[in-house]
Every structure is written in structure tokens, then in C-alpha cells.
Tab-separated table of C-alpha atoms and ligand atoms in Angstrom:
chain	number	residue	atom	x	y	z
A	232	MET	CA	20.287	7.269	-16.364
A	233	VAL	CA	19.229	8.230	-12.911
A	234	PRO	CA	18.668	11.959	-12.548
A	235	ALA	CA	20.803	13.979	-10.208
A	236	LEU	CA	19.175	15.949	-7.440
A	237	ARG	CA	16.489	18.153	-8.848
A	238	TYR	CA	17.171	21.752	-8.023
A	239	ILE	CA	15.103	24.724	-8.671
A	240	ARG	CA	17.324	27.528	-9.833
A	241	GLY	CA	18.432	29.299	-6.697
A	242	ALA	CA	16.589	32.476	-5.832
A	243	CYS	CA	18.102	33.817	-2.672
A	244	GLY	CA	18.580	37.390	-1.687
A	245	PRO	CA	20.383	39.936	-3.775
A	246	ALA	CA	22.019	37.416	-6.055
A	247	LEU	CA	18.640	36.520	-7.506
A	248	GLY	CA	19.050	35.577	-11.117
A	249	GLY	CA	22.700	36.568	-11.077
A	250	PHE	CA	24.071	33.238	-10.103
A	251	PRO	CA	23.396	30.630	-12.742
A	252	GLY	CA	23.890	27.145	-11.486
A	253	GLY	CA	22.327	27.686	-8.083
A	254	PHE	CA	24.639	25.868	-5.753
A	255	SER	CA	27.871	26.338	-7.628
A	256	SER	CA	29.458	28.647	-5.088
A	257	ALA	CA	28.306	26.762	-2.012
A	258	GLY	CA	30.773	26.699	0.810
A	259	ARG	CA	32.747	29.640	-0.485
A	260	PRO	CA	32.895	32.474	2.023
A	261	ALA	CA	31.802	35.945	1.043
A	262	PRO	CA	34.606	38.219	-0.164
A	263	GLY	CA	36.834	39.294	2.666
A	264	ARG	CA	35.514	36.676	5.067
A	265	SER	CA	36.808	33.367	6.190
A	266	TRP	CA	34.484	30.744	7.601
A	267	PRO	CA	36.574	27.694	8.303
A	268	LEU	CA	34.791	24.452	8.966
A	269	CYS	CA	34.878	23.458	12.604
A	270	GLN	CA	36.583	20.056	12.656
A	271	GLY	CA	37.341	20.177	16.324
A	272	GLY	CA	34.652	17.839	17.628
A	273	ARG	CA	31.718	18.827	19.819
A	274	PRO	CA	31.032	22.476	20.623
A	275	ALA	CA	31.343	23.644	24.206
A	276	SER	CA	27.706	24.663	24.146
A	277	THR	CA	24.819	22.900	22.433
A	278	ARG	CA	23.966	26.222	20.782
A	279	SER	CA	26.581	26.174	18.022
A	280	PHE	CA	26.705	23.469	15.402
A	281	ASP	CA	28.544	22.694	12.227
A	282	VAL	CA	25.310	21.505	10.653
A	283	VAL	CA	21.726	22.072	11.742
A	284	VAL	CA	18.834	20.003	10.429
A	285	ILE	CA	15.446	21.708	10.739
A	286	GLY	CA	12.560	19.244	11.168
A	287	GLY	CA	12.378	16.136	13.313
A	288	GLY	CA	10.288	13.966	10.993
A	289	ILE	CA	11.578	10.800	9.356
A	290	VAL	CA	13.401	12.664	6.567
A	291	GLY	CA	15.165	15.097	8.926
A	292	LEU	CA	16.083	12.397	11.422
A	293	ALA	CA	17.337	9.998	8.751
A	294	SER	CA	19.405	12.814	7.248
A	295	ALA	CA	20.867	13.889	10.599
A	296	ARG	CA	21.741	10.264	11.320
A	297	ALA	CA	23.404	9.784	7.927
A	298	LEU	CA	25.413	12.989	8.376
A	299	ILE	CA	26.734	12.168	11.822
A	300	LEU	CA	27.582	8.589	10.909
A	301	ARG	CA	29.550	9.897	7.955
A	302	HIS	CA	31.161	12.856	9.787
A	303	PRO	CA	31.557	11.834	13.430
A	304	ALA	CA	33.795	14.825	14.183
A	305	LEU	CA	31.138	17.372	13.270
A	306	SER	CA	28.632	18.785	15.715
A	307	ILE	CA	25.136	18.335	14.329
A	308	GLY	CA	21.819	19.489	15.781
A	309	VAL	CA	18.196	18.755	14.923
A	310	LEU	CA	15.638	21.493	15.632
A	311	GLU	CA	12.015	20.437	16.001
A	312	LYS	CA	9.120	22.729	16.838
A	313	GLU	CA	7.024	20.133	18.679
A	314	LYS	CA	7.819	18.690	22.069
A	315	ASP	CA	7.926	15.211	20.481
A	316	LEU	CA	9.590	14.007	17.320
A	317	ALA	CA	7.876	12.570	14.249
A	318	ILE	CA	4.305	13.462	15.100
A	319	HIS	CA	3.218	15.016	11.820
A	320	GLN	CA	3.307	13.202	8.458
A	321	THR	CA	5.658	10.586	9.864
A	322	GLY	CA	3.225	9.774	12.633
A	323	HIS	CA	0.074	9.987	10.505
A	324	ASN	CA	0.456	7.750	7.485
A	325	SER	CA	-0.568	4.375	6.082
A	326	GLY	CA	2.629	2.701	7.258
A	327	VAL	CA	3.170	0.984	3.923
A	328	ILE	CA	6.655	0.030	2.776
A	329	HIS	CA	6.103	0.767	-0.892
A	330	SER	CA	7.844	-1.369	-3.489
A	331	GLY	CA	8.395	1.375	-6.101
A	332	ILE	CA	5.933	0.138	-8.712
A	333	TYR	CA	4.056	3.390	-9.309
A	334	TYR	CA	6.727	5.930	-10.071
A	335	LYS	CA	7.954	7.167	-13.407
A	336	PRO	CA	11.043	5.161	-14.427
A	337	GLU	CA	14.267	7.112	-13.877
A	338	SER	CA	12.590	9.504	-11.443
A	339	LEU	CA	14.039	10.108	-8.010
A	340	LYS	CA	10.899	8.594	-6.522
A	341	ALA	CA	11.368	5.344	-8.467
A	342	LYS	CA	15.031	5.038	-7.634
A	343	LEU	CA	14.871	6.097	-3.995
A	344	CYS	CA	11.755	4.043	-3.241
A	345	VAL	CA	13.221	0.798	-4.595
A	346	GLN	CA	16.499	1.436	-2.744
A	347	GLY	CA	14.735	2.774	0.335
A	348	ALA	CA	12.403	-0.215	0.754
A	349	ALA	CA	15.374	-2.591	0.774
A	350	LEU	CA	17.182	-0.356	3.283
A	351	ILE	CA	14.135	-0.091	5.583
A	352	TYR	CA	13.729	-3.888	5.669
A	353	GLU	CA	17.412	-4.292	6.440
A	354	TYR	CA	17.351	-1.570	9.108
A	355	CYS	CA	14.279	-3.027	10.831
A	356	LYS	CA	15.882	-6.481	10.881
A	357	GLN	CA	19.088	-5.058	12.358
A	358	LYS	CA	17.284	-3.058	15.049
A	359	GLY	CA	14.589	-5.590	15.868
A	360	ILE	CA	11.794	-3.230	14.746
A	361	SER	CA	8.627	-5.168	13.873
A	362	TYR	CA	7.484	-5.098	10.286
A	363	LYS	CA	5.444	-7.420	8.081
A	364	GLN	CA	6.166	-8.146	4.457
A	365	CYS	CA	2.490	-8.879	3.908
A	366	GLY	CA	2.373	-8.074	0.178
A	367	LYS	CA	-0.120	-6.133	-1.836
A	368	LEU	CA	-2.664	-6.639	-4.595
A	369	ILE	CA	-3.516	-3.835	-7.037
A	370	VAL	CA	-6.884	-4.944	-8.315
A	371	ALA	CA	-8.730	-4.106	-11.540
A	372	VAL	CA	-12.457	-4.449	-11.023
A	373	GLU	CA	-13.581	-3.066	-14.390
A	374	GLN	CA	-12.518	-4.185	-17.834
A	375	GLU	CA	-11.429	-0.646	-18.707
A	376	GLU	CA	-8.871	-0.692	-15.885
A	377	ILE	CA	-6.979	-3.662	-17.292
A	378	PRO	CA	-4.765	-1.779	-19.809
A	379	ARG	CA	-3.755	0.623	-17.019
A	380	LEU	CA	-3.026	-2.313	-14.728
A	381	GLN	CA	-0.835	-3.950	-17.374
A	382	ALA	CA	1.019	-0.684	-17.986
A	383	LEU	CA	1.613	-0.369	-14.246
A	384	TYR	CA	2.998	-3.896	-14.151
A	385	GLU	CA	5.461	-3.023	-16.943
A	386	ARG	CA	6.455	0.129	-15.095
A	387	GLY	CA	7.117	-1.842	-11.922
A	388	ARG	CA	9.310	-4.277	-13.847
A	389	GLN	CA	11.206	-1.373	-15.392
A	390	ASN	CA	11.763	0.053	-11.922
A	391	GLY	CA	13.241	-3.272	-10.799
A	392	VAL	CA	10.521	-4.179	-8.272
A	393	GLN	CA	11.024	-7.743	-7.104
A	394	GLY	CA	8.552	-10.604	-7.503
A	395	LEU	CA	5.771	-8.864	-9.493
A	396	ARG	CA	3.118	-11.104	-11.123
A	397	LEU	CA	-0.069	-10.418	-13.041
A	398	ILE	CA	-2.731	-12.730	-11.660
A	399	GLN	CA	-6.285	-13.641	-12.668
A	400	GLN	CA	-9.535	-13.996	-10.705
A	401	GLU	CA	-8.820	-17.452	-9.231
A	402	ASP	CA	-5.429	-16.388	-7.874
A	403	ILE	CA	-6.856	-13.169	-6.470
A	404	LYS	CA	-9.287	-15.321	-4.470
A	405	LYS	CA	-6.481	-17.562	-3.227
A	406	LYS	CA	-4.620	-14.533	-1.897
A	407	GLU	CA	-7.589	-12.477	-0.715
A	408	PRO	CA	-10.691	-14.683	-0.406
A	409	TYR	CA	-13.032	-11.714	0.085
A	410	CYS	CA	-11.690	-9.600	-2.743
A	411	ARG	CA	-13.393	-9.640	-6.139
A	412	GLY	CA	-11.481	-8.517	-9.212
A	413	LEU	CA	-10.822	-9.311	-12.856
A	414	MET	CA	-7.048	-9.090	-12.758
A	415	ALA	CA	-4.445	-7.930	-10.247
A	416	ILE	CA	-0.791	-7.192	-9.772
A	417	ASP	CA	0.573	-9.317	-6.984
A	418	CYS	CA	3.394	-7.439	-5.295
A	419	PRO	CA	4.866	-9.613	-2.544
A	420	TYR	CA	7.641	-7.130	-1.698
A	421	THR	CA	5.269	-4.541	-0.161
A	422	GLY	CA	5.194	-4.440	3.617
A	423	ILE	CA	4.032	-2.481	6.635
A	424	VAL	CA	5.825	-0.860	9.546
A	425	ASP	CA	5.269	1.854	12.142
A	426	TYR	CA	7.250	4.760	10.666
A	427	ARG	CA	7.202	6.761	13.862
A	428	GLN	CA	8.997	3.901	15.584
A	429	VAL	CA	11.534	3.820	12.755
A	430	ALA	CA	12.037	7.603	12.987
A	431	LEU	CA	12.540	7.467	16.748
A	432	SER	CA	15.128	4.765	16.215
A	433	PHE	CA	16.947	7.055	13.742
A	434	ALA	CA	16.882	9.754	16.439
A	435	LYS	CA	18.364	7.330	18.957
A	436	ASP	CA	21.188	6.361	16.562
A	437	PHE	CA	21.836	10.058	15.937
A	438	GLN	CA	21.995	10.932	19.620
A	439	GLU	CA	24.133	7.913	20.467
A	440	ALA	CA	26.589	9.059	17.791
A	441	GLY	CA	26.822	12.467	19.529
A	442	GLY	CA	24.057	14.446	17.811
A	443	PHE	CA	21.809	16.923	19.612
A	444	VAL	CA	18.047	17.132	19.335
A	445	LEU	CA	16.401	20.378	20.423
A	446	THR	CA	12.624	20.065	20.639
A	447	ASN	CA	10.165	22.905	21.312
A	448	PHE	CA	12.314	24.916	18.936
A	449	GLU	CA	10.107	26.482	16.304
A	450	VAL	CA	12.318	28.166	13.760
A	451	LYS	CA	11.172	31.657	12.980
A	452	ASP	CA	14.214	33.405	11.480
A	453	ILE	CA	17.285	32.360	9.594
A	454	GLU	CA	19.828	35.121	9.053
A	455	LEU	CA	23.503	35.979	8.856
A	456	ALA	CA	25.330	36.551	12.130
A	457	LYS	CA	26.616	40.020	12.840
A	458	GLU	CA	30.375	40.239	12.942
A	459	ASN	CA	31.645	38.850	16.217
A	460	PRO	CA	35.463	38.658	16.152
A	461	SER	CA	35.683	37.322	19.690
A	462	ARG	CA	34.164	34.022	18.528
A	463	SER	CA	37.105	33.149	16.333
A	464	LYS	CA	40.307	34.820	15.261
A	465	ASP	CA	39.696	33.487	11.739
A	466	GLY	CA	36.375	35.226	11.486
A	467	MET	CA	32.973	33.862	12.303
A	468	LYS	CA	32.899	30.164	12.764
A	469	TYR	CA	29.113	29.931	12.715
A	470	PRO	CA	27.797	32.521	10.280
A	471	ILE	CA	24.155	31.428	10.241
A	472	VAL	CA	21.857	32.378	13.115
A	473	ILE	CA	18.632	30.452	13.541
A	474	ARG	CA	16.136	31.983	15.944
A	475	ASN	CA	12.998	30.446	17.378
A	476	THR	CA	9.651	31.926	18.353
A	477	LYS	CA	10.895	32.451	21.941
A	478	GLY	CA	13.889	34.479	20.773
A	479	GLU	CA	16.421	31.717	21.493
A	480	GLU	CA	19.204	31.216	18.978
A	481	VAL	CA	21.518	28.592	17.617
A	482	GLN	CA	24.406	29.343	15.279
A	483	CYS	CA	25.758	27.061	12.629
A	484	GLN	CA	27.726	26.776	9.433
A	485	TYR	CA	25.317	24.827	7.277
A	486	VAL	CA	21.614	24.030	7.304
A	487	VAL	CA	19.480	21.224	5.904
A	488	THR	CA	15.745	21.850	6.073
A	489	CYS	CA	13.234	18.988	6.190
A	490	ALA	CA	10.142	20.819	7.402
A	491	GLY	CA	7.417	18.804	5.657
A	492	LEU	CA	4.202	20.827	5.636
A	493	TYR	CA	6.197	24.016	6.235
A	494	SER	CA	9.012	23.452	3.754
A	495	ASP	CA	7.972	26.420	1.590
A	496	ARG	CA	7.744	28.785	4.560
A	497	ILE	CA	11.139	27.746	5.913
A	498	SER	CA	12.678	28.217	2.496
A	499	GLU	CA	11.115	31.645	2.219
A	500	LEU	CA	12.273	32.795	5.632
A	501	SER	CA	15.840	31.840	4.744
A	502	GLY	CA	15.503	34.195	1.762
A	503	CYS	CA	15.244	31.278	-0.677
A	504	ASN	CA	12.623	30.366	-3.204
A	505	PRO	CA	9.028	30.274	-1.936
A	506	ASP	CA	8.121	27.972	-4.840
A	507	PRO	CA	7.017	25.276	-4.944
A	508	ARG	CA	4.278	26.071	-2.464
A	509	ILE	CA	2.905	23.395	-0.173
A	510	VAL	CA	-0.743	22.480	-0.418
A	511	PRO	CA	-2.008	20.438	2.516
A	512	PHE	CA	-4.222	17.470	1.601
A	513	ARG	CA	-5.979	15.797	4.491
A	514	GLY	CA	-6.578	12.044	4.283
A	515	ASP	CA	-9.168	10.418	6.551
A	516	TYR	CA	-9.089	6.764	7.458
A	517	LEU	CA	-11.839	4.369	8.444
A	518	ILE	CA	-11.074	1.317	10.559
A	519	LEU	CA	-12.625	-2.122	10.133
A	520	LYS	CA	-14.299	-3.384	13.274
A	521	PRO	CA	-12.070	-6.070	14.877
A	522	GLU	CA	-14.556	-8.874	14.166
A	523	LYS	CA	-14.341	-8.048	10.433
A	524	CYS	CA	-10.554	-7.906	10.090
A	525	TYR	CA	-10.461	-11.446	8.665
A	526	LEU	CA	-11.856	-9.900	5.454
A	527	VAL	CA	-8.443	-8.462	4.513
A	528	LYS	CA	-5.061	-10.245	4.597
A	529	GLY	CA	-2.595	-7.840	2.953
A	530	ASN	CA	-2.674	-4.424	1.310
A	531	ILE	CA	-5.411	-4.090	-1.311
A	532	TYR	CA	-5.213	-1.092	-3.646
A	533	PRO	CA	-7.260	0.089	-6.627
A	534	VAL	CA	-5.701	0.770	-10.020
A	535	PRO	CA	-4.584	4.408	-9.714
A	536	ASP	CA	-6.449	6.907	-11.815
A	537	SER	CA	-4.178	9.514	-13.374
A	538	ARG	CA	-6.945	12.126	-13.111
A	539	PHE	CA	-6.459	12.134	-9.339
A	540	PRO	CA	-3.382	12.631	-7.191
A	541	PHE	CA	-2.236	9.921	-4.779
A	542	LEU	CA	-2.747	6.192	-5.009
A	543	GLY	CA	-6.439	5.810	-4.211
A	544	VAL	CA	-8.291	4.615	-1.143
A	545	HIS	CA	-6.911	1.255	-0.050
A	546	PHE	CA	-7.115	-1.384	2.653
A	547	THR	CA	-3.997	-1.496	4.795
A	548	PRO	CA	-3.228	-3.872	7.634
A	549	ARG	CA	-1.558	-2.141	10.584
A	550	MET	CA	1.140	-3.447	12.848
A	551	ASP	CA	-1.367	-3.653	15.716
A	552	GLY	CA	-3.554	-6.065	13.715
A	553	SER	CA	-6.233	-3.528	12.769
A	554	ILE	CA	-7.225	-2.822	9.178
A	555	TRP	CA	-7.475	0.742	7.900
A	556	LEU	CA	-9.365	1.917	4.866
A	557	GLY	CA	-8.232	5.169	3.318
A	558	PRO	CA	-6.912	7.752	3.015
A	559	ASN	CA	-9.164	9.921	0.921
A	560	ALA	CA	-7.742	13.247	-0.273
A	561	VAL	CA	-9.409	16.531	0.522
A	562	LEU	CA	-7.869	19.941	0.574
A	563	ALA	CA	-7.094	20.656	4.214
A	564	PHE	CA	-8.043	23.995	5.729
A	565	LYS	CA	-4.989	23.919	7.950
A	566	ARG	CA	-1.496	22.483	7.482
A	567	GLU	CA	-1.604	20.445	10.656
A	568	GLY	CA	-5.384	20.185	10.867
A	569	TYR	CA	-6.238	16.552	11.462
A	570	ARG	CA	-9.916	17.015	12.273
A	571	PRO	CA	-12.334	17.204	9.398
A	572	PHE	CA	-14.321	20.381	9.129
A	573	ASP	CA	-17.257	18.431	7.913
A	574	PHE	CA	-17.238	14.669	7.799
A	575	SER	CA	-19.481	13.462	5.025
A	576	ALA	CA	-18.722	9.746	5.060
A	577	ARG	CA	-21.168	9.114	7.862
A	578	ASP	CA	-23.729	7.623	5.539
A	579	ILE	CA	-21.382	4.882	4.405
A	580	MET	CA	-20.390	3.842	7.894
A	581	ASP	CA	-22.295	0.705	8.552
A	582	VAL	CA	-21.656	-2.013	11.082
A	583	ILE	CA	-18.264	-3.029	9.735
A	584	ILE	CA	-16.494	0.310	9.827
A	585	LYS	CA	-15.709	2.979	12.383
A	586	ARG	CA	-14.074	6.331	11.899
A	587	GLY	CA	-10.273	6.347	12.203
A	588	PRO	CA	-7.528	8.969	12.367
A	589	ALA	CA	-6.393	11.347	9.643
A	590	GLY	CA	-3.113	12.559	8.195
A	591	VAL	CA	-2.188	15.688	6.266
A	592	ARG	CA	0.039	15.310	3.222
A	593	ALA	CA	2.484	18.030	2.245
A	594	GLN	CA	2.149	18.214	-1.514
A	595	ALA	CA	4.118	20.763	-3.509
A	596	LEU	CA	2.425	22.795	-6.224
A	597	ASP	CA	4.384	24.605	-8.942
A	598	ARG	CA	3.761	28.176	-10.121
A	599	ASP	CA	1.315	26.966	-12.756
A	600	GLY	CA	-0.754	25.153	-10.166
A	601	ASN	CA	0.421	21.642	-11.129
A	602	LEU	CA	1.164	19.053	-8.479
A	603	VAL	CA	4.900	18.423	-8.362
A	604	GLU	CA	5.279	14.678	-8.683
A	605	ASP	CA	8.897	13.968	-7.916
A	606	PHE	CA	10.915	14.622	-4.783
A	607	VAL	CA	12.452	18.104	-4.922
A	608	PHE	CA	15.632	19.327	-3.242
A	609	ASP	CA	16.607	22.933	-3.548
A	610	GLY	CA	19.451	25.233	-2.677
A	611	GLY	CA	19.983	28.896	-3.019
A	612	VAL	CA	22.589	31.521	-3.717
A	613	GLY	CA	23.983	34.344	-1.662
A	614	ASP	CA	25.514	34.181	1.801
A	615	ILE	CA	22.734	32.145	3.379
A	616	GLY	CA	21.502	30.278	0.328
A	617	ASN	CA	24.972	28.879	-0.339
A	618	ARG	CA	24.875	27.220	3.027
A	619	ILE	CA	21.419	25.671	2.855
A	620	LEU	CA	19.935	22.566	1.312
A	621	HIS	CA	16.135	22.432	1.384
A	622	VAL	CA	14.010	19.310	1.058
A	623	ARG	CA	11.058	20.915	-0.734
A	624	ASN	CA	8.801	18.035	-1.739
A	625	ALA	CA	8.934	14.743	0.119
A	626	PRO	CA	5.460	13.228	-0.139
A	627	SER	CA	4.727	9.499	-0.186
A	628	PRO	CA	6.777	7.311	-0.513
A	629	ALA	CA	9.288	9.473	1.380
A	630	ALA	CA	8.895	7.422	4.560
A	631	THR	CA	9.770	4.250	2.618
A	632	SER	CA	12.575	6.136	0.878
A	633	SER	CA	13.902	7.923	3.964
A	634	LEU	CA	17.184	6.022	4.253
A	635	ALA	CA	17.879	6.360	0.534
A	636	ILE	CA	17.011	10.082	0.645
A	637	SER	CA	19.316	10.519	3.626
A	638	GLY	CA	22.219	8.934	1.727
A	639	MET	CA	21.644	11.309	-1.142
A	640	ILE	CA	21.414	14.318	1.162
A	641	ALA	CA	24.623	13.307	2.929
A	642	ASP	CA	26.384	13.043	-0.464
A	643	GLU	CA	25.092	16.422	-1.497
A	644	VAL	CA	25.972	18.124	1.790
A	645	GLN	CA	29.465	16.658	1.637
A	646	GLN	CA	30.009	17.805	-1.922
A	647	ARG	CA	28.365	21.221	-1.758
A	648	PHE	CA	29.662	22.275	1.611
A	649	LYS	CA	33.049	20.590	1.153
A	650	LEU	CA	32.771	18.699	4.437
B	933	FAD	C1	-2.124	10.257	5.018
B	933	FAD	C2	-0.720	9.912	4.606
B	933	FAD	C3	-0.409	8.616	4.192
B	933	FAD	C4	0.896	8.298	3.815
B	933	FAD	N1	1.237	6.991	3.569
B	933	FAD	C5	2.537	6.669	3.322
B	933	FAD	C6	2.929	5.314	3.204
B	933	FAD	O1	2.137	4.385	3.361
B	933	FAD	N2	4.226	5.046	2.928
B	933	FAD	C7	5.162	6.039	2.759
B	933	FAD	O2	6.320	5.741	2.478
B	933	FAD	N3	4.819	7.338	2.924
B	933	FAD	C8	3.538	7.661	3.219
B	933	FAD	N4	3.188	8.974	3.419
B	933	FAD	C9	4.195	10.003	3.239
B	933	FAD	C10	5.134	10.096	4.432
B	933	FAD	O3	4.447	10.023	5.650
B	933	FAD	C11	5.902	11.419	4.315
B	933	FAD	O4	6.435	11.505	3.009
B	933	FAD	C12	7.058	11.515	5.317
B	933	FAD	O5	6.592	11.252	6.611
B	933	FAD	C13	7.664	12.903	5.223
B	933	FAD	O6	8.551	13.044	6.298
B	933	FAD	P1	9.122	14.479	6.674
B	933	FAD	O7	10.144	14.270	7.707
B	933	FAD	O8	9.501	15.158	5.395
B	933	FAD	O9	7.853	15.293	7.192
B	933	FAD	P2	7.169	15.346	8.685
B	933	FAD	O10	7.040	13.981	9.254
B	933	FAD	O11	5.921	16.132	8.507
B	933	FAD	O12	8.236	16.137	9.506
B	933	FAD	C14	8.472	17.516	9.335
B	933	FAD	C15	8.857	18.061	10.693
B	933	FAD	O13	9.268	19.422	10.566
B	933	FAD	C16	8.836	20.095	11.722
B	933	FAD	N5	8.807	21.529	11.465
B	933	FAD	C17	8.011	22.183	10.580
B	933	FAD	N6	8.208	23.498	10.657
B	933	FAD	C18	9.156	23.696	11.609
B	933	FAD	C19	9.770	24.856	12.169
B	933	FAD	N7	9.448	26.105	11.780
B	933	FAD	N8	10.714	24.689	13.143
B	933	FAD	C20	11.054	23.459	13.578
B	933	FAD	N9	10.474	22.328	13.106
B	933	FAD	C21	9.547	22.441	12.125
B	933	FAD	C22	7.448	19.508	11.969
B	933	FAD	O14	6.972	19.756	13.284
B	933	FAD	C23	7.688	18.050	11.665
B	933	FAD	O15	8.036	17.310	12.807
B	933	FAD	C24	1.898	9.314	3.806
B	933	FAD	C25	1.578	10.605	4.243
B	933	FAD	C26	0.296	10.899	4.667
B	933	FAD	C27	0.030	12.265	5.201
């Protein structure tokens, strides 16, 4: 059984605790009000939308695209605080198309990664976006890692990952001549792509289908519109007002938030649940010098250690032919801080490696301080909360899973908001 969307019990505004079931009243207007859905095509101005998506990363753009393809008559806007799209997590990652091997069977991550990888390959083929299905080895170098490697292999098979094999030393050498290991999982389905390019292509599809992208729009407030009968004789058509840091506004009926490193803050400012909180983890990469790139053919990963979050430092080929090593995981001092405060890896940088870029992961933490493993989607209750769907935790492999996540969000928006 695949789980449904995972919601945290809604916690918006005055209805806190008084509305079991979170989303159950979504789409219903407040007593005495009527908020009909605008089915009449594009708005006269780009400032009023049926649906607004906050966040122009790969998850927001994929979701906006899925929504407009499914509901071409609706006006849909994407609000992004930067002047360019997809420059945070989406533009700072390993670029791996994950196969789905790692994730707990039946979890959203397992399901959406396996589906999402297939969809990303198909999408890239359709759009002529370069990718390489270069495969991956997960290598055990110590005897004690072998039981964990075998368990991971079984998990991958349970998740339906294609083509998995357990291979021994000789076969590791055939695949990766410079890699030493006792046993490995050979995962030929893993690939690489430039996710920013994919995200920008989603944005293009969205705009070509009639969607609006507003950049330089940093959302600062989300609130209910004051009564304004002149807007519509049936009441307020666009009851939610979203204001940016410059005091500009858009109005809309429904909101989907995909704010990555700021997903907790956006939820909080809409009056919804501040938990789970986001903890930023910076990951630094090293880059192999070009003359040493022959050392690595495909992705090479360690056996993950459950005592640590994330998948471990790995070698990853990039679409430009370079080879990255990383990312490590250190608590970041700033959500979008890509420069290390103190870089301690200097000693290990010899002639084959130079320092590379960094990324910051948005990782959700629950109230007890535990890392939240699965993807989390959240709604709320009350006048605003009933009209919002928040993407609260979309760490790796959310880039791989973006098209699958977007399908799920479109289903949920359609059902909850009765589109
Ligand atoms: C180091 C690293 C390595 C990774 N490797 C992989 C990998 O190999 N494969 C994989 O599948 N995934 C990987 N991931 C995970 C993947 O990159 C993310 O899961 C994915 O990019 C999340 O996309 P997003 O749209 O949710 O977030 P983002 O790309 O961060 O987008 C969020 C957007 O919201 C905007 N925003 C925030 N606040 C506001 C506001 N107030 N108003 C308006 N806009 C706002 C931001 O500016 C940003 O553009 C990695 C991540 C990192 C950091």
C-alpha cells in the first residue's frame, strides 16, 4: 500500500485544534461568503490568479506546469524572490537521477523517486535535454559493510528499481578500473542531468501554456483580502492577498508553496504550522582535476551509514565532463550561505583535487529534533489554511522526483480545492 500524502494536522489560525482532519473543509467558503472559482480564462491583469505557486525551484515549477496543463482555463502564477529561477537547491546539487534504491519501501520517497526517474528520462528525451544514464556502484570496502549492502540491494528490489545486481571484486574492476571494493551494488538505471536546465524547461512549458512567472517577488505576507464588493458581485473572487517585501500585491484563490529552504517560514507567515522546521545543511564539493577524470566512469557511492543523514560523499560525473566529489554535510550558518565559514579540507587537497562549489540542503526537523525522512506536504485550517497546500520537506531525491511530486500535487489541489 502506498501512503497517501502525509499531512501534519492543520494548525492554522483560530481553528487550531478545532478542525480534525486538517484539509477536510478546503475550498468551502467561510459562512456568509461566496468565493466562486474563476473559470473565465486569463485575468485582465497579471496580479490576480486562480492559483499561485510560491517558489521557482524545480518542485514549484514542475507543480505549476502540471497544474496549468491539467487546468488550461485557470490563471496560474509563480512567485519567485530571486531575479532568476532555480538558483538555490535546484541549481546547487549533485545532478544525479536517483533510481530509488535507498528509500524505505512504501514511503513517498520510494514511490515518487522510482516514478520520477522514469518521468525525468522520458521528459529529457522528449525535450532534447542532455542526460547520461551512466549507472552507479555502491561499494562496500570493509567486510562489516557487506550485510548493509545486501540489505540495501533487497530494499532496492522491493522498491522495483530496474537492473540491480550484486557484484564482486572482479566485476567492480571491469566497471570502474580504479575503484577497489569487496562487493558492490551495480545500479545501471542511475543517471545524471543538469536539474536547473530541466527546471527552466518546466518554466518554459508553463509560460507557453499561459502561466505567469513573477521574479523579484519575495513573499512577505499572506493574508485574507478585505471585503471589496466592486471586484465581484458574488463576493470576493480572490480572497487571498500575497504581498512582497516592496509592498506589491497579488490576489488569488488558492496557494501552493514550494519554498525549499524557507518552507517553514512561508508556512508560518500564512498562519500555518511552523513545524517541521528547516535546518540548512551545507554540502561542499571538490572537483577532480581534468587530467584525472579518467579515474571515474560513473557514480561511485559508499554504503550509507544510518548514523549519518544523507547518502555519503560520492564521486559524480557531471554533464560537462568534470567529476565532483562530495557533498559533505555540515550545519550551515545561513540558509542560502554557499561559502564555508571555515574550510578545513585544505589538508586533503593534493594535486588531483581542487575546491568546487557548494549547495545547501533544506532538511526538515520535527519537534523532537529528529530529521524528517520522507517528503512532507501540509495543509491548514481556517480561511487561509483551507486554501493552501505547503510542500514542507522536499530534500533529495526531490529533483529526481519532481515530475512525480507535481502529479501528486496536481491531484491534491484538484481534489481539495474542487478545481
Ligand atoms: C548539495 C545537494 C545535493 C543534492 N543532490 C541531489 C541529487 O543528486 N539528486 C536529486 O534528485 N536531488 C538532489 N538534491 C535535492 C534537490 O536539489 C532538492 O530536493 C530540490 O532541488 C528541491 O527543489 P525545490 O524547488 O523544493 O527547492 P529550491 O530549488 O530551493 O527552490 C525553492 C525556491 O523558493 C524560493 N523562495 C523561497 N522563499 C521565497 C519567498 N519568500 N518568496 C518567493 N520565493 C521564495 C527560492 O528562492 C527558491 O528559488 C540535492 C540538494 C543539495 C542541496
